[in-house]
GROMACS .gro file of C-alpha atoms in nm:
model
  194
    1UNK     CA    1  -0.014   0.008  -0.015
    2UNK     CA    2   0.133   0.353  -0.116
    3UNK     CA    3   0.503   0.219  -0.215
    4UNK     CA    4   0.718   0.481  -0.107
    5UNK     CA    5   0.865   0.447  -0.446
    6UNK     CA    6   0.695   0.231  -0.743
    7UNK     CA    7   0.982   0.102  -0.874
    8UNK     CA    8   1.017  -0.137  -0.541
    9UNK     CA    9   0.765  -0.299  -0.757
   10UNK     CA   10   1.094  -0.454  -0.989
   11UNK     CA   11   1.202  -0.641  -0.745
   12UNK     CA   12   0.935  -0.863  -0.740
   13UNK     CA   13   0.908  -1.193  -0.998
   14UNK     CA   14   0.463  -1.204  -1.004
   15UNK     CA   15   0.265  -0.918  -1.015
   16UNK     CA   16   0.264  -0.677  -0.779
   17UNK     CA   17  -0.072  -0.424  -0.723
   18UNK     CA   18  -0.016  -0.104  -0.562
   19UNK     CA   19  -0.277  -0.071  -0.298
   20UNK     CA   20  -0.377   0.298  -0.229
   21UNK     CA   21  -0.440   0.462   0.084
   22UNK     CA   22  -0.623   0.817  -0.075
   23UNK     CA   23  -0.956   0.700  -0.041
   24UNK     CA   24  -0.898   0.606   0.350
   25UNK     CA   25  -0.767   0.939   0.392
   26UNK     CA   26  -0.984   1.198   0.216
   27UNK     CA   27  -1.288   0.983   0.325
   28UNK     CA   28  -1.170   1.057   0.724
   29UNK     CA   29  -1.085   1.436   0.626
   30UNK     CA   30  -1.494   1.430   0.490
   31UNK     CA   31  -1.604   1.272   0.779
   32UNK     CA   32  -1.341   1.408   1.084
   33UNK     CA   33  -1.225   1.739   1.045
   34UNK     CA   34  -1.550   1.964   1.064
   35UNK     CA   35  -1.544   2.314   0.766
   36UNK     CA   36  -1.281   2.073   0.568
   37UNK     CA   37  -1.334   2.273   0.273
   38UNK     CA   38  -1.193   2.552   0.408
   39UNK     CA   39  -0.858   2.405   0.531
   40UNK     CA   40  -0.561   2.333   0.384
   41UNK     CA   41  -0.377   2.049   0.249
   42UNK     CA   42   0.000   2.049   0.254
   43UNK     CA   43   0.247   1.828   0.164
   44UNK     CA   44   0.595   1.819   0.445
   45UNK     CA   45   0.825   1.869   0.117
   46UNK     CA   46   0.788   1.853  -0.301
   47UNK     CA   47   0.835   1.458  -0.295
   48UNK     CA   48   0.468   1.459  -0.145
   49UNK     CA   49   0.367   1.711  -0.373
   50UNK     CA   50   0.185   1.489  -0.628
   51UNK     CA   51  -0.003   1.290  -0.341
   52UNK     CA   52  -0.127   1.615  -0.133
   53UNK     CA   53  -0.256   1.806  -0.480
   54UNK     CA   54  -0.459   1.501  -0.546
   55UNK     CA   55  -0.621   1.489  -0.233
   56UNK     CA   56  -0.680   1.843  -0.231
   57UNK     CA   57  -0.804   1.855  -0.589
   58UNK     CA   58  -1.035   1.615  -0.514
   59UNK     CA   59  -1.222   1.732  -0.237
   60UNK     CA   60  -1.203   2.111  -0.403
   61UNK     CA   61  -0.984   2.228  -0.115
   62UNK     CA   62  -0.619   2.490  -0.058
   63UNK     CA   63  -0.283   2.357  -0.098
   64UNK     CA   64   0.021   2.462   0.028
   65UNK     CA   65   0.372   2.303   0.032
   66UNK     CA   66   0.679   2.315   0.235
   67UNK     CA   67   0.980   2.360   0.092
   68UNK     CA   68   1.306   2.210   0.224
   69UNK     CA   69   1.624   2.367   0.141
   70UNK     CA   70   1.945   2.212   0.238
   71UNK     CA   71   2.271   2.363   0.273
   72UNK     CA   72   2.564   2.147   0.299
   73UNK     CA   73   2.795   2.158   0.585
   74UNK     CA   74   2.985   1.932   0.819
   75UNK     CA   75   2.672   1.868   1.014
   76UNK     CA   76   2.408   1.626   0.963
   77UNK     CA   77   2.147   1.733   0.652
   78UNK     CA   78   1.862   1.718   0.873
   79UNK     CA   79   1.958   2.011   1.136
   80UNK     CA   80   2.046   2.264   0.840
   81UNK     CA   81   1.809   2.207   0.658
   82UNK     CA   82   1.587   2.529   0.632
   83UNK     CA   83   1.190   2.498   0.587
   84UNK     CA   84   1.010   2.767   0.395
   85UNK     CA   85   0.593   2.756   0.393
   86UNK     CA   86   0.519   2.842  -0.025
   87UNK     CA   87   0.078   2.882   0.066
   88UNK     CA   88  -0.158   3.051   0.306
   89UNK     CA   89  -0.243   2.938   0.630
   90UNK     CA   90  -0.321   3.187   0.879
   91UNK     CA   91  -0.630   3.111   1.014
   92UNK     CA   92  -0.701   2.745   0.888
   93UNK     CA   93  -0.681   2.432   1.042
   94UNK     CA   94  -0.395   2.257   0.842
   95UNK     CA   95  -0.370   1.911   0.698
   96UNK     CA   96  -0.028   1.734   0.650
   97UNK     CA   97  -0.059   1.471   0.436
   98UNK     CA   98   0.258   1.205   0.376
   99UNK     CA   99   0.306   0.795   0.291
  100UNK     CA  100   0.521   0.781   0.562
  101UNK     CA  101   0.656   0.883   0.949
  102UNK     CA  102   0.964   0.728   1.038
  103UNK     CA  103   1.144   0.962   1.296
  104UNK     CA  104   0.875   1.199   1.281
  105UNK     CA  105   1.136   1.485   1.193
  106UNK     CA  106   1.029   1.639   0.901
  107UNK     CA  107   0.603   1.607   1.008
  108UNK     CA  108   0.687   1.745   1.369
  109UNK     CA  109   0.935   2.035   1.182
  110UNK     CA  110   0.647   2.122   0.962
  111UNK     CA  111   0.388   2.151   1.214
  112UNK     CA  112   0.623   2.410   1.404
  113UNK     CA  113   0.631   2.650   1.119
  114UNK     CA  114   0.237   2.602   1.078
  115UNK     CA  115   0.170   2.710   1.356
  116UNK     CA  116   0.403   3.004   1.352
  117UNK     CA  117   0.233   3.079   1.045
  118UNK     CA  118  -0.049   3.113   1.238
  119UNK     CA  119  -0.253   2.754   1.161
  120UNK     CA  120  -0.530   2.703   1.405
  121UNK     CA  121  -0.550   2.301   1.425
  122UNK     CA  122  -0.292   2.068   1.261
  123UNK     CA  123  -0.365   1.729   1.168
  124UNK     CA  124  -0.143   1.498   1.010
  125UNK     CA  125  -0.248   1.232   0.777
  126UNK     CA  126   0.003   0.907   0.694
  127UNK     CA  127  -0.003   0.582   0.511
  128UNK     CA  128   0.243   0.456   0.684
  129UNK     CA  129   0.341   0.518   1.089
  130UNK     CA  130   0.670   0.363   1.114
  131UNK     CA  131   0.773   0.578   1.442
  132UNK     CA  132   1.119   0.476   1.502
  133UNK     CA  133   1.340   0.625   1.778
  134UNK     CA  134   1.228   0.925   1.963
  135UNK     CA  135   0.912   0.950   1.709
  136UNK     CA  136   0.661   0.920   2.021
  137UNK     CA  137   0.807   1.174   2.254
  138UNK     CA  138   0.843   1.423   1.945
  139UNK     CA  139   0.492   1.379   1.846
  140UNK     CA  140   0.334   1.453   2.181
  141UNK     CA  141   0.556   1.733   2.232
  142UNK     CA  142   0.487   1.887   1.884
  143UNK     CA  143   0.255   2.091   1.715
  144UNK     CA  144   0.040   1.837   1.584
  145UNK     CA  145  -0.283   1.810   1.733
  146UNK     CA  146  -0.419   1.491   1.561
  147UNK     CA  147  -0.173   1.239   1.401
  148UNK     CA  148  -0.322   0.936   1.181
  149UNK     CA  149  -0.184   0.674   1.032
  150UNK     CA  150  -0.319   0.332   0.913
  151UNK     CA  151  -0.239   0.019   1.068
  152UNK     CA  152   0.006  -0.117   0.749
  153UNK     CA  153   0.247  -0.147   1.067
  154UNK     CA  154   0.105  -0.237   1.406
  155UNK     CA  155   0.022   0.066   1.662
  156UNK     CA  156  -0.154  -0.065   1.928
  157UNK     CA  157   0.187  -0.002   2.142
  158UNK     CA  158   0.240   0.319   2.014
  159UNK     CA  159  -0.134   0.446   2.041
  160UNK     CA  160  -0.133   0.333   2.452
  161UNK     CA  161   0.139   0.639   2.469
  162UNK     CA  162   0.076   0.875   2.232
  163UNK     CA  163  -0.260   1.062   2.284
  164UNK     CA  164  -0.263   1.239   1.966
  165UNK     CA  165  -0.231   0.899   1.752
  166UNK     CA  166  -0.565   0.755   1.570
  167UNK     CA  167  -0.511   0.463   1.391
  168UNK     CA  168  -0.724   0.367   1.060
  169UNK     CA  169  -0.814   0.036   0.937
  170UNK     CA  170  -0.702  -0.080   0.633
  171UNK     CA  171  -0.816  -0.453   0.628
  172UNK     CA  172  -1.103  -0.379   0.417
  173UNK     CA  173  -0.889  -0.248   0.135
  174UNK     CA  174  -0.669  -0.577   0.105
  175UNK     CA  175  -0.974  -0.758   0.161
  176UNK     CA  176  -1.151  -0.628  -0.143
  177UNK     CA  177  -0.826  -0.620  -0.373
  178UNK     CA  178  -0.781  -0.998  -0.249
  179UNK     CA  179  -1.146  -1.063  -0.323
  180UNK     CA  180  -1.059  -0.918  -0.718
  181UNK     CA  181  -0.775  -1.051  -0.799
  182UNK     CA  182  -0.937  -1.449  -0.680
  183UNK     CA  183  -1.233  -1.338  -0.922
  184UNK     CA  184  -0.991  -1.214  -1.178
  185UNK     CA  185  -1.167  -0.833  -1.162
  186UNK     CA  186  -0.946  -0.510  -1.167
  187UNK     CA  187  -0.768  -0.343  -0.891
  188UNK     CA  188  -0.815  -0.007  -1.032
  189UNK     CA  189  -1.185   0.013  -1.007
  190UNK     CA  190  -1.142  -0.015  -0.623
  191UNK     CA  191  -0.938   0.383  -0.664
  192UNK     CA  192  -1.086   0.534  -0.974
  193UNK     CA  193  -1.436   0.672  -0.753
  194UNK     CA  194  -1.364   0.764  -0.408
   0.00000   0.00000   0.00000
């Protein structure tokens, strides 16, 4: 689901279907974010812009982008990457959208910038919640009000220690994909009208 790099499909000797989390994320936005049409969908980096703009366009919402500029130094790149917001979030609910969160550095730094730029409420919606290292304490201390991930990675232990974390169940998507493959039906139909 939501392969981080579609080229991964080439490493398998059998057909691989990349399932999409976008319908789940869109449904969450529609059902759980009050006045969602007035909110702004934001990509925390240029790599996720296509995903975020697709959601914003399909839900008729505004879009913004966070641009990271890395300046080479003798220190780690992560500490020296400056972030710049392209778009307006003042007095808006912000919805950060990405495919995964690992350590949480990028998404929490993005949330801090959004709050500084006047965001009223910050959601982070991500398909894969790896949440390694200090990710949970980092999220708990961040400007993020609600983080939503799927259960492509088990989240029970993370949810016990992170009150901001919510988990969406992807099993119906996988079950329907398996049923469709078994009966020789199209997988792409799953994602055409969601």
